[in-house]
Each structure stands twice: as C-alpha cells, then as structure tokens.
Amino acid sequence: MGIFKKNIMEDHVTRKTFNYNKGEVKLNFILRVDIKSELRIFRDLLVKALEDIEEEIIKP
C-alpha cells in the first residue's frame, strides 16, 4: 500500500456583503476587502455610476 499525499488548498480571500434597501430599491454587492486597490477601483466606478444617475434624475 502506498502513501497518499493530499493536496490542501487554502483560500484566504476576505469578502464582505453589502446590502442596502429603501422602498422597492435594493443595492447588493459583494466585495473583496482584503485587496484595497480593488476597493478603490470599485469606489471610482461607483462615483461614475452616481454621476450618470444624477444626469438621469435632472433630465427633463
């Protein structure tokens, strides 16, 4: 009988779920909070999305 080695894979990803609700509107997303550069990129995207939404709100 041979000796079997088992490969152990570890996952050290730290994710956080964000949930926001107001009335019928829901905003849910999951972000990796262990990589700060990804959080900054998400923030930049969110700022752009807010600008686009603001433009839609003020349209006649």
Coordinates of C-alpha atoms in Angstrom, one line a residue:
M1 CA 0.0 0.0 0.0
G2 CA 1.4 3.4 -1.0
I3 CA 1.4 6.6 1.0
F4 CA -1.1 9.1 -0.4
K5 CA -0.4 12.8 -0.1
K6 CA -3.4 15.0 -0.1
N7 CA -3.0 18.5 -1.5
I8 CA -4.6 21.0 0.7
M9 CA -5.8 24.2 -0.9
E10 CA -6.3 27.2 1.2
D11 CA -8.4 30.2 0.3
H12 CA -7.6 33.4 2.2
V13 CA -10.0 35.7 0.3
T14 CA -11.9 38.0 2.6
R15 CA -15.2 39.1 1.1
K16 CA -17.9 41.3 2.6
T17 CA -21.5 41.5 1.6
F18 CA -23.1 45.0 1.4
N19 CA -26.9 45.3 1.3
Y20 CA -28.9 48.5 1.1
N21 CA -32.6 48.8 0.7
K22 CA -35.0 51.8 0.5
G23 CA -38.6 51.2 -0.6
E24 CA -38.6 49.0 -3.6
V25 CA -34.9 49.8 -4.5
K26 CA -32.2 47.4 -3.5
L27 CA -28.5 47.6 -3.9
N28 CA -26.5 44.4 -3.1
F29 CA -22.9 43.6 -3.8
I30 CA -20.0 41.5 -2.5
L31 CA -16.5 42.9 -2.4
R32 CA -13.1 41.6 -1.6
V33 CA -12.0 43.7 1.3
D34 CA -8.5 42.2 1.6
I35 CA -7.3 44.0 -1.6
K36 CA -7.5 47.7 -1.0
S37 CA -6.8 48.5 -4.7
E38 CA -9.9 46.7 -5.7
L39 CA -11.9 48.7 -3.2
R40 CA -10.6 51.9 -4.7
I41 CA -11.4 50.8 -8.2
F42 CA -15.0 49.9 -7.1
R43 CA -15.3 53.3 -5.4
D44 CA -14.2 55.0 -8.7
L45 CA -16.8 53.0 -10.6
L46 CA -19.5 53.8 -8.0
V47 CA -18.7 57.6 -8.3
K48 CA -19.1 57.4 -12.1
A49 CA -22.3 55.5 -11.7
L50 CA -23.6 58.2 -9.3
E51 CA -22.7 60.9 -11.8
D52 CA -24.7 59.0 -14.5
I53 CA -27.7 58.5 -12.3
E54 CA -27.7 62.2 -11.3
E55 CA -27.8 63.1 -15.0
E56 CA -30.8 60.9 -15.5
I57 CA -32.6 62.5 -12.5
I58 CA -32.1 66.0 -13.8
K59 CA -33.2 65.2 -17.4
P60 CA -36.4 66.9 -18.3

